Tab-separated table of C-alpha atoms in Angstrom:
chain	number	residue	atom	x	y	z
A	261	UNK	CA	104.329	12.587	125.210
A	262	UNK	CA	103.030	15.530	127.775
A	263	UNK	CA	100.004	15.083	129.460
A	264	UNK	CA	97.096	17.546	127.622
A	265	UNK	CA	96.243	20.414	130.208
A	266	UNK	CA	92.872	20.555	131.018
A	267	UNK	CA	90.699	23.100	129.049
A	268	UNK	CA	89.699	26.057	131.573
A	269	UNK	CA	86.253	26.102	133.351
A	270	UNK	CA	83.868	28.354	131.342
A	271	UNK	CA	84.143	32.327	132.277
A	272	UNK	CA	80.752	33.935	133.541
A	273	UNK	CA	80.896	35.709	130.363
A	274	UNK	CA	80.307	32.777	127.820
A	275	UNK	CA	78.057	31.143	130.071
A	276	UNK	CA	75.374	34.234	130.121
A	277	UNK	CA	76.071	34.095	126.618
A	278	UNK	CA	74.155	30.798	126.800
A	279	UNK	CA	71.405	31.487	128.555
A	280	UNK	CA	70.827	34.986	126.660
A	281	UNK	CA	69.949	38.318	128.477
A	282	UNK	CA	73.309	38.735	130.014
A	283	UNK	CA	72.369	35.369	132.012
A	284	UNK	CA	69.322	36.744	133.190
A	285	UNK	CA	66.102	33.957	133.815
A	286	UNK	CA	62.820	34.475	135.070
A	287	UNK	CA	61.156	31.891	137.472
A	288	UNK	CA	57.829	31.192	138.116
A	289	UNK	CA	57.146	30.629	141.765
A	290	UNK	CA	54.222	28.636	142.860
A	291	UNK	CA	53.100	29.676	146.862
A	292	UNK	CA	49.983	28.101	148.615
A	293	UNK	CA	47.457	31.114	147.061
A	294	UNK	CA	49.129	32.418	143.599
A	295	UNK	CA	52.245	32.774	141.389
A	296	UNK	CA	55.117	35.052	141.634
A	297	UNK	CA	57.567	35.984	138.452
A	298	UNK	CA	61.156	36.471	139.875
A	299	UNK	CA	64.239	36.882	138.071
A	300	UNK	CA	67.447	35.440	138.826
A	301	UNK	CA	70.963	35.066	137.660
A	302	UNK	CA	71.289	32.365	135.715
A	303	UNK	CA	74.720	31.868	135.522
A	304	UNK	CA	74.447	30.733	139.314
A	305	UNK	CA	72.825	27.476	137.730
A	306	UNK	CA	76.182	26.846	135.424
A	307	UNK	CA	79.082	27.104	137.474
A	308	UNK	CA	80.372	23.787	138.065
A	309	UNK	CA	79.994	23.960	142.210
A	310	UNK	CA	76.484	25.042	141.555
A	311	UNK	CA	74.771	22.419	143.878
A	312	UNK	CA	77.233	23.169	146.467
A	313	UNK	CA	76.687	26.841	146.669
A	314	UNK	CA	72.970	28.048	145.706
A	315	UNK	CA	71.064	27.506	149.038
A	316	UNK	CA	73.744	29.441	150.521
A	317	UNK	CA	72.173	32.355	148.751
A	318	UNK	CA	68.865	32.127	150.259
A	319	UNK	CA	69.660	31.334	153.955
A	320	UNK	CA	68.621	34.640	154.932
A	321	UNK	CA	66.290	37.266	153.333
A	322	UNK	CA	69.152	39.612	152.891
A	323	UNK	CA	71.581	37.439	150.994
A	324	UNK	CA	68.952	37.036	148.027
A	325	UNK	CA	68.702	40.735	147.333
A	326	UNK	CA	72.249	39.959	144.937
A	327	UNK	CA	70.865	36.960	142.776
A	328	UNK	CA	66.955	37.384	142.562
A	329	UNK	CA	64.527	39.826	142.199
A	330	UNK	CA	60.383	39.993	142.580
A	331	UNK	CA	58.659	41.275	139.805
A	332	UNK	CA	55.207	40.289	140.432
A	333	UNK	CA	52.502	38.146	142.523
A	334	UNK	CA	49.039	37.083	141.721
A	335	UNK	CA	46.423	35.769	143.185
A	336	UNK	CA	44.743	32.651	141.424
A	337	UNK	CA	41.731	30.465	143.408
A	338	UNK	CA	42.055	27.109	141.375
A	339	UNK	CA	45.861	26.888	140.731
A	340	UNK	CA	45.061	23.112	139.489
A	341	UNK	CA	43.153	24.907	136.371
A	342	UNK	CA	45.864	27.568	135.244
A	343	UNK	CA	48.248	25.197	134.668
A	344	UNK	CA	46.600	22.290	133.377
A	345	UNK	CA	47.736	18.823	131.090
A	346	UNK	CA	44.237	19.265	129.639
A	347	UNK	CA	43.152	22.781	128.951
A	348	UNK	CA	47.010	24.471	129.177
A	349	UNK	CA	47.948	27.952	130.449
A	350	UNK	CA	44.692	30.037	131.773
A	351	UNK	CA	44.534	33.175	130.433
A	352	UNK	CA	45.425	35.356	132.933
A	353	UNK	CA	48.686	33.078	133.984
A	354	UNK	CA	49.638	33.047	130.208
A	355	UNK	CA	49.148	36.961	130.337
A	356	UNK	CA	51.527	37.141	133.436
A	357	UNK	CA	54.144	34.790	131.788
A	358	UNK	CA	54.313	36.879	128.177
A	359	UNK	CA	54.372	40.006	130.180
A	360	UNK	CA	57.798	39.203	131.780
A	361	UNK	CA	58.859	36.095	129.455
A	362	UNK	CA	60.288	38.174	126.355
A	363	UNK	CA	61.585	36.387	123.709
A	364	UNK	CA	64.477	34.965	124.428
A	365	UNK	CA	63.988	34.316	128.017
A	366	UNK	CA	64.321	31.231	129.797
A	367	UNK	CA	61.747	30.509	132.258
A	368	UNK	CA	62.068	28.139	135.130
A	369	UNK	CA	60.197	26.141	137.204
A	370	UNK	CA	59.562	23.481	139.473
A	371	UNK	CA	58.123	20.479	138.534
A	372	UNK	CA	58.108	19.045	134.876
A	373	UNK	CA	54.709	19.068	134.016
A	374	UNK	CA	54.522	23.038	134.626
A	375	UNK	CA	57.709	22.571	131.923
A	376	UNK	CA	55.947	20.626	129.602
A	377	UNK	CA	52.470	22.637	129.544
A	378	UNK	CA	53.987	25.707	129.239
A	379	UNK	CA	56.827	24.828	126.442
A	380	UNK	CA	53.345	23.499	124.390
A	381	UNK	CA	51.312	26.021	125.424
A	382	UNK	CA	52.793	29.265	125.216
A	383	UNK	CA	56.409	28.112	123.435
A	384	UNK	CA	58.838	29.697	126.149
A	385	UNK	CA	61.576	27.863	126.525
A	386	UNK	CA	61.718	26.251	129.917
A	387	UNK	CA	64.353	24.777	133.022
A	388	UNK	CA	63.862	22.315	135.827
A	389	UNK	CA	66.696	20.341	137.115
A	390	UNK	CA	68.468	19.605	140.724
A	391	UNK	CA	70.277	22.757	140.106
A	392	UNK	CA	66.991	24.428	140.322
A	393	UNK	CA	65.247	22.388	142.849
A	394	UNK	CA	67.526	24.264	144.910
A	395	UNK	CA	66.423	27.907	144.128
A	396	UNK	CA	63.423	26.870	144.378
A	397	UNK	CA	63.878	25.768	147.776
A	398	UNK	CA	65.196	28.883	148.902
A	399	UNK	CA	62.403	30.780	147.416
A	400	UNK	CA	60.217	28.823	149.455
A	401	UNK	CA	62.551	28.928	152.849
A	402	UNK	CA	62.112	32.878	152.932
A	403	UNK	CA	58.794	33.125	151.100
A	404	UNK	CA	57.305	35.578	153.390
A	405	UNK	CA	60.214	38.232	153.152
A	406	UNK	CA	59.452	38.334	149.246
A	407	UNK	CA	56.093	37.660	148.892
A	408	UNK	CA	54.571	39.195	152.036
A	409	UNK	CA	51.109	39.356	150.318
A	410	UNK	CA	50.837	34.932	150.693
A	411	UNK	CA	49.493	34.919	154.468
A	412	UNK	CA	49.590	31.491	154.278
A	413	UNK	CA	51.893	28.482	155.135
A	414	UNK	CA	53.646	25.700	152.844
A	415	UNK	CA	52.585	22.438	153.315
A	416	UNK	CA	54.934	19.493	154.647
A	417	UNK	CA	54.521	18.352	151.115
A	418	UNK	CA	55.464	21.615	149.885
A	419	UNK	CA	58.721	22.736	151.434
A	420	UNK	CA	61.919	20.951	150.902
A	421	UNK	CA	62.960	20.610	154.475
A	422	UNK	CA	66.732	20.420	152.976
A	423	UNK	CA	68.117	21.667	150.131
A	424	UNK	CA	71.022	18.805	148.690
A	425	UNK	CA	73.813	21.782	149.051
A	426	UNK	CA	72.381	22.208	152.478
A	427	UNK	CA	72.862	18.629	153.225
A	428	UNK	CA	77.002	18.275	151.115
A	429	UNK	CA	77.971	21.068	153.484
A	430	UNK	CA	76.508	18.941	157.034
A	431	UNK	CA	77.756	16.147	155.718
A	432	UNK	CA	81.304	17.487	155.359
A	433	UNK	CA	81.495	18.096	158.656
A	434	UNK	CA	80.094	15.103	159.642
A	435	UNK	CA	76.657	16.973	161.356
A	436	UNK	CA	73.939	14.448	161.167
A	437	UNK	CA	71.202	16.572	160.823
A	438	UNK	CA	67.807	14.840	159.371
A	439	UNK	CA	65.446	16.779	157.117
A	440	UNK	CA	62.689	17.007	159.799
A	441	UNK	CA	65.194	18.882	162.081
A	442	UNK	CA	66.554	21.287	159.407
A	443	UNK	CA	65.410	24.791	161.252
A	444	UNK	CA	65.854	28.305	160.885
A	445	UNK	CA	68.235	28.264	163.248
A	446	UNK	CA	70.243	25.320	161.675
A	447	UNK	CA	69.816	27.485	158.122
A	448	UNK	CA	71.495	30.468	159.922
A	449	UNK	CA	74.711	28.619	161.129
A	450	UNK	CA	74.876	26.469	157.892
A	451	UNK	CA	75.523	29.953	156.590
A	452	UNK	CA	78.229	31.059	159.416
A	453	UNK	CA	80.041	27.459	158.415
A	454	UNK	CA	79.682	28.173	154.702
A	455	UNK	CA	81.138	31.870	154.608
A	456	UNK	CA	84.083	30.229	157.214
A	457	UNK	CA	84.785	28.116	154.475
A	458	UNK	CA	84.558	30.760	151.804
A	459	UNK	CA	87.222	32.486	154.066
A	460	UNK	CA	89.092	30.274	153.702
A	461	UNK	CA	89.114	29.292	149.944
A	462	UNK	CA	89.598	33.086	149.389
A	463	UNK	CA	93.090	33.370	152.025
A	464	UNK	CA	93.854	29.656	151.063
A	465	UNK	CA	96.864	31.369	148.687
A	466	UNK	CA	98.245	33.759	150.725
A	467	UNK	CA	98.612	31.766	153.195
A	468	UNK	CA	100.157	28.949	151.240
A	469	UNK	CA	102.610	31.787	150.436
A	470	UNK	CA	103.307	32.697	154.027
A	471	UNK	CA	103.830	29.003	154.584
A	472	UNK	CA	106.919	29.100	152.245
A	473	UNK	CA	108.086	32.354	153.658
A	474	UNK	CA	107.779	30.869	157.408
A	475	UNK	CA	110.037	27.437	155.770
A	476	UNK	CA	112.605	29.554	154.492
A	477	UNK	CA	113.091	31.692	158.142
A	478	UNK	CA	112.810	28.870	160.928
A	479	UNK	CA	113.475	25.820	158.635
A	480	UNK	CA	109.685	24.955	160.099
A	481	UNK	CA	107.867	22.943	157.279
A	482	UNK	CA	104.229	23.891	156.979
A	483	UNK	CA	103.341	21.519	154.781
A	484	UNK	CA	100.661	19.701	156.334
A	485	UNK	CA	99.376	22.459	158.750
A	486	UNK	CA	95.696	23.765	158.934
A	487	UNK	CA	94.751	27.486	157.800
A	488	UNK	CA	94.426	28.029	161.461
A	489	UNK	CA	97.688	26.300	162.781
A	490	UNK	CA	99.718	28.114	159.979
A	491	UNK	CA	97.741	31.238	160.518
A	492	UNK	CA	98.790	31.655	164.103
A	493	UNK	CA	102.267	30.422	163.412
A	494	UNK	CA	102.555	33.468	160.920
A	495	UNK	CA	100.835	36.087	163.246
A	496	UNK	CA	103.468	35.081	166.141
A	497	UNK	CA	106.191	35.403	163.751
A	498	UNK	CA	105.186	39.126	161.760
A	499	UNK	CA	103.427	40.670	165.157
A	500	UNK	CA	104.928	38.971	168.223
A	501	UNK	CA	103.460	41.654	170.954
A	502	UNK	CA	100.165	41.339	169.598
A	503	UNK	CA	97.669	39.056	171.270
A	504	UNK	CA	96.357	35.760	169.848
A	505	UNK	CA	92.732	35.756	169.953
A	506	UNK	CA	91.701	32.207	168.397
A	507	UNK	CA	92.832	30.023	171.383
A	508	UNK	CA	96.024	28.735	173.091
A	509	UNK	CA	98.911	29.261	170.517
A	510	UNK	CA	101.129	26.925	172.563
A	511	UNK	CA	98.256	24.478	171.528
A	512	UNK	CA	98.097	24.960	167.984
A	513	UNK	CA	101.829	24.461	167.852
A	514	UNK	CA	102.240	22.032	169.967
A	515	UNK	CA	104.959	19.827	168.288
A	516	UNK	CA	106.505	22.878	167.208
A	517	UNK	CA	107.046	23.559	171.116
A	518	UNK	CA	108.307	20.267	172.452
């Protein structure tokens, strides 16, 4: 008896389906002197390498402009009292949330208590998970850029210093980087690293193709070559005048020299 094939990951389409509004979610942001109302795509939240890949949208203030979206900021002097265990939503929170919140929309936030109050109170469905823990963390990494109007500063206790996809990525590479070190500067090449890798992933196949190709004309197998190795092996083969630019060829292939 065969072996079942696996069923195929779910397409973007269905899962938007599930969240409603074409995937669409509004989050409420909490910052040191008010709340903002963003929306993001949802569908982000779904995919199965979603803890692996959301900081990566916030690491800088220009890579958010594709997943979220400000729609407004408030001001509010006792935050403690507008969302509150006892009393529930204030009024003028509550009159923020409905304003964006239609029905239908999911909102999310970041701790479960908001979740809780807010579900009793006012009956919008609501998400907090790891998943987003992480958006939430890059909200609050480039806070400034989207909520210019909050002149103030997060709190030790405030900011998550690393984000958990932040930290799968270092630790893949074996960078021991500790959450009190985490930087802007660290953020920015975590990103360089992550898009090198995305490279990759996306040229992975051609590649792999070339390998065979390079097999059948030399009788060289490939097999167990890196992207780069194989890379170089291919550019000396289909452009031979043209210079290598990523390092020593006769390096890269060394055994293939001897």
């Amino acid at each position: 008896m065969g072996k079942r094939s696996l069923p195929p990951p779910p397409s973007h389409v269905s899962l938007a389906a599930s969240l409603g509004n074409d995937g669409i979610i509004m989050v409420l942001f909490e910052t040191p002197s008010g709340f903002a109302i963003f929306s993001f795509d949802g569908v982000r939240l779904l995919l199965p390498d979603a803890m692996e890949n959301i900081w990566a949208n916030f690491g800088r203030k220009y890579r958010a402009k594709c997943v979220v979206w400000r729609k407004e900021f408030q001001f509010f002097e006792d935050k403690s009292a507008d969302i509150n265990p006892v009393t529930g939503v204030s009024k003028e929170l509550s009159a923020m949330l409905m304003k964006w919140c239609c029905p239908g929309y999911k909102l999310a936030v970041a701790k479960n208590e908001y979740k809780t109050i807010i579900e009793a109170s006012l009956g919008i469905p609501c998400l907090c998970d790891d998943a987003m823990m992480e958006v939430m963390w890059g909200l609050k990494n480039i806070m400034h850029s989207l909520v210019p109007e909050e002149k103030s500063e997060l709190s030790k206790e405030e900011r998550l210093q690393m984000s958990q996809g932040l930290q799968m990525l270092l630790n893949r590479y074996g960078v021991d980087v500790k959450p009190e070190m985490v930087s802007d500067r660290i953020i920015g090449l975590a990103c360089v690293l992550y898009d090198c890798d995305g490279n990759e992933k996306v040229h992975s196949i051609s590649l792999h193709d070339g390998g065979n190709i390079l097999k059948d004309v030399s009788g060289i197998d490939p097999r167990d070559w890196s992207p780069m190795k194989l890379a170089t092996a291919l550019k000396m083969v289909c452009y031979p005048g043209e210079e290598i630019v990523g390092g020593d060829p006769k390096e890269f292939l060394s055994d293939v020299f001897r």
